[in-house]
Short mmCIF file of C-alpha atoms and ligand atoms in Angstrom, two decimals:
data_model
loop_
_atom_site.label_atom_id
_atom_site.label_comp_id
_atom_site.label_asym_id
_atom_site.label_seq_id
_atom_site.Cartn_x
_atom_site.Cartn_y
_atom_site.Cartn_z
CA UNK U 1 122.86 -49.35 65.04
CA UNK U 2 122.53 -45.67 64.50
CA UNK U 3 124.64 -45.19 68.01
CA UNK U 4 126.98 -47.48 66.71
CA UNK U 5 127.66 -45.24 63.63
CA UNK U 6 127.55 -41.79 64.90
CA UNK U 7 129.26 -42.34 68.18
CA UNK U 8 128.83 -39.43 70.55
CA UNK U 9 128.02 -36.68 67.56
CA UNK U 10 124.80 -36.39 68.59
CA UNK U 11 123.41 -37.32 72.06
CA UNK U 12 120.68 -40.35 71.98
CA UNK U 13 118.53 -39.09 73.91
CA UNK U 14 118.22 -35.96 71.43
CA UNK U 15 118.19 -38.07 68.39
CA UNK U 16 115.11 -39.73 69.62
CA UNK U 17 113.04 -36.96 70.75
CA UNK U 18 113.71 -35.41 67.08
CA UNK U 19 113.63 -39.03 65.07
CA UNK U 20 111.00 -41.37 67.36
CA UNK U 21 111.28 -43.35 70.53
CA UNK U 22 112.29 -46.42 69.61
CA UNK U 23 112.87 -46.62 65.55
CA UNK U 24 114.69 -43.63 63.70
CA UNK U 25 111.99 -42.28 61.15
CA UNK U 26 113.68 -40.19 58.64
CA UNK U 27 110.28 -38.16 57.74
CA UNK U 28 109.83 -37.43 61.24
CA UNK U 29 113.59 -36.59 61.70
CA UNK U 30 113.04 -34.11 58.68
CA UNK U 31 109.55 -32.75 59.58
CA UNK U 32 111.19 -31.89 62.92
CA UNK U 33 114.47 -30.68 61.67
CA UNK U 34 112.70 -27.99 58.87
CA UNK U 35 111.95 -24.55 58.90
CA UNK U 36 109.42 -25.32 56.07
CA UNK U 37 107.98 -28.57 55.38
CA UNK U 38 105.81 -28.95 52.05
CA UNK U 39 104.17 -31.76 49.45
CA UNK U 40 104.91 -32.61 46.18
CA UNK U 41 101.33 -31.30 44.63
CA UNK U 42 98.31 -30.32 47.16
CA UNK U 43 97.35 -34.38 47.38
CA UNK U 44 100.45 -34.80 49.15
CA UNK U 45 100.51 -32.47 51.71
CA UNK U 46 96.98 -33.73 52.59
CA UNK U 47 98.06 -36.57 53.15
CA UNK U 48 101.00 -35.92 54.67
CA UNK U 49 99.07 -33.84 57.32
CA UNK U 50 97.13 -36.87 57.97
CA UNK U 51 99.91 -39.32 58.44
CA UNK U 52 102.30 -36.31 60.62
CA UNK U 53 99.19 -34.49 62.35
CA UNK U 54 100.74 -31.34 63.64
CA UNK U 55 103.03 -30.40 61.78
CA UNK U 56 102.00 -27.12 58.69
CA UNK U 57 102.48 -29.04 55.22
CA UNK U 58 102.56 -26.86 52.75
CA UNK U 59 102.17 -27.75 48.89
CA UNK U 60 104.37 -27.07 46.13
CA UNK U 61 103.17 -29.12 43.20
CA UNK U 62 105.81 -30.49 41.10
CA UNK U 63 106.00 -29.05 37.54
CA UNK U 64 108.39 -30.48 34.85
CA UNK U 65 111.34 -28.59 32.50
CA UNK U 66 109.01 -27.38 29.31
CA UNK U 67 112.02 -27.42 26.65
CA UNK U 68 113.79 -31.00 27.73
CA UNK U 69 110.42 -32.80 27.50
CA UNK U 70 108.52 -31.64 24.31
CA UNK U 71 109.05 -33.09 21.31
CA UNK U 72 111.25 -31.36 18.42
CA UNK U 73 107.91 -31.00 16.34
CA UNK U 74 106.12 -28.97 19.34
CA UNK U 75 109.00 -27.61 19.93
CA UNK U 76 108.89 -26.08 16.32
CA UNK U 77 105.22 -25.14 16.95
CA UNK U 78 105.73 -23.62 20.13
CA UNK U 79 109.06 -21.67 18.83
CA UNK U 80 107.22 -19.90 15.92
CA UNK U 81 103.41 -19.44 17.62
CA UNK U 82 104.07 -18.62 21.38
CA UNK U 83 108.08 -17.75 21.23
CA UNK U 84 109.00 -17.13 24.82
CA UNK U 85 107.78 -20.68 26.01
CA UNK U 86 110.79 -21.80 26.82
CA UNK U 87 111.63 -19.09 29.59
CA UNK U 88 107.77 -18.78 30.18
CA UNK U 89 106.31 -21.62 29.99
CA UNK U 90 102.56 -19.87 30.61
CA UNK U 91 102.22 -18.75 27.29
CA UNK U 92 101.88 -21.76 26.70
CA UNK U 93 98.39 -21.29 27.78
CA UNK U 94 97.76 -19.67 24.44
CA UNK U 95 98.18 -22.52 22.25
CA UNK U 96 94.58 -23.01 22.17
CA UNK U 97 93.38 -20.22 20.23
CA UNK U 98 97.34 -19.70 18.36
CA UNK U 99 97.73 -23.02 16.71
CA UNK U 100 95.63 -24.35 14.61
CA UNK U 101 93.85 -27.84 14.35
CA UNK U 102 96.28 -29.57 11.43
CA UNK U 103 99.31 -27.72 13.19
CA UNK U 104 98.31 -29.86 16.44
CA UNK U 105 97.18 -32.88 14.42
CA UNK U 106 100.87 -32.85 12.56
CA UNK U 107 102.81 -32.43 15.18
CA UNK U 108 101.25 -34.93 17.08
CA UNK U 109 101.72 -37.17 13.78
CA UNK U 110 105.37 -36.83 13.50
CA UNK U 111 106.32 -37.77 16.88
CA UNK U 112 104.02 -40.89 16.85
CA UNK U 113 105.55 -41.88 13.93
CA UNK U 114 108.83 -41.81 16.02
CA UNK U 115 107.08 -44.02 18.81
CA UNK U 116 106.21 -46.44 15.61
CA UNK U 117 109.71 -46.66 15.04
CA UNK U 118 110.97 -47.20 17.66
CA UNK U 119 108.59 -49.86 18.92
CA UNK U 120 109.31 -51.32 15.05
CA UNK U 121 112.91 -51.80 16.12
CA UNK U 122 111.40 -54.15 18.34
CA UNK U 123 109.97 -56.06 15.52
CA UNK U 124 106.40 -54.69 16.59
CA UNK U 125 104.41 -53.13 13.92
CA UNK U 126 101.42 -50.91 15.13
CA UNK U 127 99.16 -48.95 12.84
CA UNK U 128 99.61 -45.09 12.75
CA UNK U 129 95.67 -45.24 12.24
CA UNK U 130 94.66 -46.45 15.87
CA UNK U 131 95.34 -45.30 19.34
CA UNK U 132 98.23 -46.07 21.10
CA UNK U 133 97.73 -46.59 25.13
CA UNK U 134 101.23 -45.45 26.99
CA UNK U 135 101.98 -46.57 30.76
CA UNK U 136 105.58 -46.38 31.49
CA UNK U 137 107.35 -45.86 35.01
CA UNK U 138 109.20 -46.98 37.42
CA UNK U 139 107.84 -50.54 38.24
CA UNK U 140 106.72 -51.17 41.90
CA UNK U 141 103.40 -52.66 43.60
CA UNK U 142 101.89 -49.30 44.36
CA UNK U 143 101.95 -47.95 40.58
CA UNK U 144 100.07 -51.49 39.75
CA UNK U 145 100.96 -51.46 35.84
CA UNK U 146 98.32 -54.61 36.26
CA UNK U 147 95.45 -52.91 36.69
CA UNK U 148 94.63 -52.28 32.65
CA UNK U 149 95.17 -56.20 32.67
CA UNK U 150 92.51 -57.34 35.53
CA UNK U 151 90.34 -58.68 33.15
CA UNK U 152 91.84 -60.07 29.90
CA UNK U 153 88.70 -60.72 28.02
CA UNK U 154 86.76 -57.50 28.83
CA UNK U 155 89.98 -56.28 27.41
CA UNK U 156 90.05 -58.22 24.44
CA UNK U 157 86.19 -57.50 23.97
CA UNK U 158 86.95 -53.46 23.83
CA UNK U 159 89.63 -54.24 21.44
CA UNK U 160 87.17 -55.50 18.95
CA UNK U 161 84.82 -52.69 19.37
CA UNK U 162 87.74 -50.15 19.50
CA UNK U 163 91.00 -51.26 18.52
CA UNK U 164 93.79 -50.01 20.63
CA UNK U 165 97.61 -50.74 20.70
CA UNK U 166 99.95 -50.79 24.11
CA UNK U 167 103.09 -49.63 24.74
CA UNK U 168 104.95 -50.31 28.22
CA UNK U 169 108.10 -49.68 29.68
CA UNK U 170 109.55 -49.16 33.36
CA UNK U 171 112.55 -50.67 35.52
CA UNK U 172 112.41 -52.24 39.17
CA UNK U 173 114.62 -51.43 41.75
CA UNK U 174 117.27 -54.55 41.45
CA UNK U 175 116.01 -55.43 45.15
CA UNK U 176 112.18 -54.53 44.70
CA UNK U 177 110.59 -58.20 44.06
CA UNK U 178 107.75 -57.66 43.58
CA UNK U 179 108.59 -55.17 40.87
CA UNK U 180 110.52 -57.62 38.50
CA UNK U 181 107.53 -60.08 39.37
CA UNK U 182 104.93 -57.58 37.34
CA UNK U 183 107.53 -56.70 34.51
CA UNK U 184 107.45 -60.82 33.92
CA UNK U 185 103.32 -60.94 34.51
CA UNK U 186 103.31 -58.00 31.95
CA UNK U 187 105.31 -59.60 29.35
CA UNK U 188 102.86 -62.63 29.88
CA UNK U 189 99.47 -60.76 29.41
CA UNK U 190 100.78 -58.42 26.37
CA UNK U 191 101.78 -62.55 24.73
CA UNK U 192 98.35 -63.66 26.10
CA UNK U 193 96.76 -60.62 24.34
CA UNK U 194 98.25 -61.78 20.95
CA UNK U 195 96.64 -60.92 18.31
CA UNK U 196 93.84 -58.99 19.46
CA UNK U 197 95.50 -56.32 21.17
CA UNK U 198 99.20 -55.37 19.65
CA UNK U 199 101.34 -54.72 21.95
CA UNK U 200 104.76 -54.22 23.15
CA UNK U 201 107.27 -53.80 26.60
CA UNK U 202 110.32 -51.58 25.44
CA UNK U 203 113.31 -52.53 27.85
CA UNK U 204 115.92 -49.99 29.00
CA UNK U 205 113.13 -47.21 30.29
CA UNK U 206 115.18 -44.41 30.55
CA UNK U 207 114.96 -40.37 29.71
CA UNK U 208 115.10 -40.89 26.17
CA UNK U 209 112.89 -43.31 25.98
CA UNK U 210 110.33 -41.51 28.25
CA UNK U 211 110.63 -38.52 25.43
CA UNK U 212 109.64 -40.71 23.13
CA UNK U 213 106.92 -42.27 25.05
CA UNK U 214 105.12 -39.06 26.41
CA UNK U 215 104.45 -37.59 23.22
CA UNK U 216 104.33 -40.50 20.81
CA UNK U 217 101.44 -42.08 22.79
CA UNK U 218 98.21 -40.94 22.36
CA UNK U 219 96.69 -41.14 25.65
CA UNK U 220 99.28 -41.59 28.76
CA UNK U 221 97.67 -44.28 31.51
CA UNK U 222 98.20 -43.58 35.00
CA UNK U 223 97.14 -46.35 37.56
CA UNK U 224 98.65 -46.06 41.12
CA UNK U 225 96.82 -47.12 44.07
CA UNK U 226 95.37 -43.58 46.07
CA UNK U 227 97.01 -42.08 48.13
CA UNK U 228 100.14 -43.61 47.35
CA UNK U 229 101.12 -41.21 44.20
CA UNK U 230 102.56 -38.21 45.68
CA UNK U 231 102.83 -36.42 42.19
CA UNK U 232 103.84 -38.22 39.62
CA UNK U 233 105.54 -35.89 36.20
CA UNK U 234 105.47 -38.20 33.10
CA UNK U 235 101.70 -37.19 32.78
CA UNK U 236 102.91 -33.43 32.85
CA UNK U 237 105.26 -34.20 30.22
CA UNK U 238 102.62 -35.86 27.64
CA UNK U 239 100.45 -32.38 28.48
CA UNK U 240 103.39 -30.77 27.29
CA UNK U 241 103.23 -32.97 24.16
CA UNK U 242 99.12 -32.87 23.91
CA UNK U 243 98.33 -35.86 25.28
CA UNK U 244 95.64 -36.27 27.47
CA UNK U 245 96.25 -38.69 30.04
CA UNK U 246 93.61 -41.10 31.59
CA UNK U 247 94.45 -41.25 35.43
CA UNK U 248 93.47 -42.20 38.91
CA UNK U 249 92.88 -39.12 40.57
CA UNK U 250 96.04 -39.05 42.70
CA UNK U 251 99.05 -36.84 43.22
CA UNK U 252 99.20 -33.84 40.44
CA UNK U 253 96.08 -35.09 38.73
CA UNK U 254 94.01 -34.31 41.02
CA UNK U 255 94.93 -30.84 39.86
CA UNK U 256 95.10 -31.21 36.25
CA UNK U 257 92.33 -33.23 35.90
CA UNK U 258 89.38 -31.50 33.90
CA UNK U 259 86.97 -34.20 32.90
CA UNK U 260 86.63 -34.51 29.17
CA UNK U 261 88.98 -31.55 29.03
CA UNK U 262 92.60 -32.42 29.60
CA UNK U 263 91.57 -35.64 29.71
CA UNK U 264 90.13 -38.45 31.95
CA UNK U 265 89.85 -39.81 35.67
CA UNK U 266 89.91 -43.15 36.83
CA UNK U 267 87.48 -43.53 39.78
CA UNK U 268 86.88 -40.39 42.26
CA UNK U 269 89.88 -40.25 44.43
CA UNK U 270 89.05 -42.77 46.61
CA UNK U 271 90.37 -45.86 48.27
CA UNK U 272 88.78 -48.45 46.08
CA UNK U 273 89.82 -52.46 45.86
CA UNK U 274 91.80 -53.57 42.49
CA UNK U 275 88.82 -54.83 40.80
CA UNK U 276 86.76 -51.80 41.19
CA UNK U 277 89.38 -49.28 39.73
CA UNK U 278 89.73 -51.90 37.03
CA UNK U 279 85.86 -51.87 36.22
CA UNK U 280 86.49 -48.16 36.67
CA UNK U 281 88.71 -48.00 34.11
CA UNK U 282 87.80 -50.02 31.51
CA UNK U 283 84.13 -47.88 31.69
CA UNK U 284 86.04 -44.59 31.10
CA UNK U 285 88.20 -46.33 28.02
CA UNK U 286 84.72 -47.94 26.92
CA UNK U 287 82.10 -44.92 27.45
CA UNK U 288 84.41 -41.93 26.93
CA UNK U 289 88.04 -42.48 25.83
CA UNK U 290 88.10 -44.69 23.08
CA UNK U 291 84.80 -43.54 21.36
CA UNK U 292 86.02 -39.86 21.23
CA UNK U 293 89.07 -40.66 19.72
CA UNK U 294 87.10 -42.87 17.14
CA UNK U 295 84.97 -39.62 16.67
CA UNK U 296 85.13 -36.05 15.61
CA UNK U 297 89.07 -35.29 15.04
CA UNK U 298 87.77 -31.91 15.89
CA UNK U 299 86.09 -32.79 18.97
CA UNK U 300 89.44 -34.78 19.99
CA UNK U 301 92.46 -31.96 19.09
CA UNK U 302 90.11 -29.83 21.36
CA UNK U 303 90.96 -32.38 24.11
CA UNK U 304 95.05 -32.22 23.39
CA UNK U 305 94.89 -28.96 23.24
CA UNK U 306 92.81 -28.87 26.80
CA UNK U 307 95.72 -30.88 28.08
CA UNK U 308 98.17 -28.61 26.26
CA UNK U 309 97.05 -25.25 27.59
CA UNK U 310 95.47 -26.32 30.54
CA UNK U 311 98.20 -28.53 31.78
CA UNK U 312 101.37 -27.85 29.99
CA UNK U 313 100.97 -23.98 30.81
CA UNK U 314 100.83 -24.67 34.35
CA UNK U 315 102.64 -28.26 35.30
CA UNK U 316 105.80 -26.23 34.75
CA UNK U 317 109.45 -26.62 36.82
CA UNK U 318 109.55 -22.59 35.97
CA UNK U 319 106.49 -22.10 38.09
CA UNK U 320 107.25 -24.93 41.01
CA UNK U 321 111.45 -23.01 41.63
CA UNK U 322 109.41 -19.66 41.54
CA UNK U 323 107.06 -21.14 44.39
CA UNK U 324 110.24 -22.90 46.18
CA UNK U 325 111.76 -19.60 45.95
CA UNK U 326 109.43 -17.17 47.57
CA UNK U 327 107.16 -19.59 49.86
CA UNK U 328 110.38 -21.77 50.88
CA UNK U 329 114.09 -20.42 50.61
CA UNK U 330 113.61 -16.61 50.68
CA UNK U 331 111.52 -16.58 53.80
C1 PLP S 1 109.30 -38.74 34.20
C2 PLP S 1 110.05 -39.97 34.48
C3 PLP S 1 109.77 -40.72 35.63
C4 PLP S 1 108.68 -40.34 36.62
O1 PLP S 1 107.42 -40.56 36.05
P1 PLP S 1 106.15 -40.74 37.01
O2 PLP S 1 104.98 -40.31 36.19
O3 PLP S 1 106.37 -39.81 38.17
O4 PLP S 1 106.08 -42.16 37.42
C5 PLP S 1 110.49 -41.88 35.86
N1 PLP S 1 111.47 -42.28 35.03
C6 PLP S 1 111.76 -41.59 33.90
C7 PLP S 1 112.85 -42.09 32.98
C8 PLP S 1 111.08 -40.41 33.58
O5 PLP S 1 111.39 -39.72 32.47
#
């Protein structure tokens, strides 16, 4: 087919050495065909190297535009207490000592109120009071959005102990199957879940919505299946936002990741079955998520602003075209 399309513009014979014997491989046409080759965060290009031994994978972990995805009321914060954020987003790495608790607590406050809104337009009503659980992306098998919903009643059961509200979103790719398939099991478990656990699907995922999402939520649920997350951003962007997100430890979390810090891991990296990352999880929401944000306020602004300072300083698209700059296109 591919000899049927480009004719004599490139010989065969070349084509294959560079793209595979027998089936053209795009990744191995690009590995072969690039003067620098490097991952998306330093999971990646482990991986990579294990799946393409011999060729040098570097890493250049992904980092995402500080002023398009922090909230207006962070924004404000940020503005007056570490002004050059927005052209370095490091300082941002001062936020720990520069704002204070209520300053984090309010703006925090605000945008959730602007999740509760929105998810009211829905005809949803959550209380401000209790946590809200965000998990939105682009829907697809390896992200498994079922996970949190492996076991209903063990679900149920930490909802009466620590009462919790849910807010999905995500698209499938129109020919991705299996993708629509958990977008309809989803809407089915958050109706099963009635009334125990509120909970809502917003349609029409998109980068307004995700604005919305990342900082209106109070913890930001991550859930792929290792080692299939190459990076993954949105968790970057509720940093940004101080919200600690509660994650496999796959792509950039791996990185960002400091337990009890800037928030939570789901399992230890590994290759685990379904039902073990699900057991997995629901321990960490049981033993460590949920009961700190039932305790201390104190002891849980510390933890957004862990994930502010520690994460949003450094998950930055300032810092990843810097690295693209001088490891990659100036050399
Ligand atoms: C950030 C973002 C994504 C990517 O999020 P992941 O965490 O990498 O899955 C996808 N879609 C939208 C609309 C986003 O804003």
């Amino acid at each position: 087919m591919v000899e049927n399309v480009i004719g004599t513009l490139i010989d065969g014979g070349m084509l294959r050495q560079l793209a595979g014997p027998n089936e053209l491989n795009l990744t191995r046409l690009a590995l072969n065909m690039s003067a620098y080759v490097n991952g998306v965060a330093e999971r990646h290009a482990e991986t990579s190297r294990r799946l393409f031994p011999g060729y040098p994978v570097h890493a250049i972990t992904n980092g995402v535009h500080a002023p398009t995805w922090t909230s207006r009321t962070f924004a404000e914060l940020y503005d007056r207490h570490v002004p050059r954020w927005r052209h370095e987003p490091e300082t941002i790495i001062r936020a720990e000592c520069c704002l204070t608790d209520e300053q984090v607590w309010d703006a925090h406050r605000q945008s959730k109120a602007q999740l509760l809104a929105e998810v009211s337009g829905h005809g949803v009503r959550f209380d401000p009071a209790r946590p809200i659980l965000g998990f939105a992306r682009r829907m697809t098998a390896y992200k498994r959005p079922d996970l949190l919903f492996a076991d209903l009643e063990r679900l149920r059961a930490l909802a009466r102990r620590w009462p919790f509200q849910l807010v999905l979103a995500g698209k499938a790719h129109p020919h991705d199957r299996p993708g629509m398939e958990l977008i309809r099991a989803l809407h089915e478990h958050l109706r099963t879940l009635q009334p125990d656990v509120p909970g809502v699907f917003l349609p029409n995922y998109d980068m307004r919505l995700a604005k919305i999402l990342v900082a209106g939520a109070d913890v930001w649920l991550n859930t792929p299946q290792p080692p299939l997350e190459a990076s993954g951003t949105s968790g970057m962007k509720a940093a940004l936002n101080g919200v600690p997100s509660l994650s496999v430890l796959d792509g950039w979390w791996v990185e960002g990741c400091i337990e009890g810090v800037t928030g939570w891991a789901i399992g230890d990296g590994e290759a685990h079955g379904f039902n073990e990352d699900a057991t997995a999880l629901y321990d960490k929401l049981e033993h460590a998520v949920l009961p700190a944000y039932y305790g201390e306020r104190r002891a849980w602004i510390a933890i957004m602003k862990g994930a502010i300072s520690k994460c949003g300083s450094l998950f930055s698209s300032h810092r990843m075209m810097r690295r693209y700059a001088v490891d990659a296109y100036l050399q």
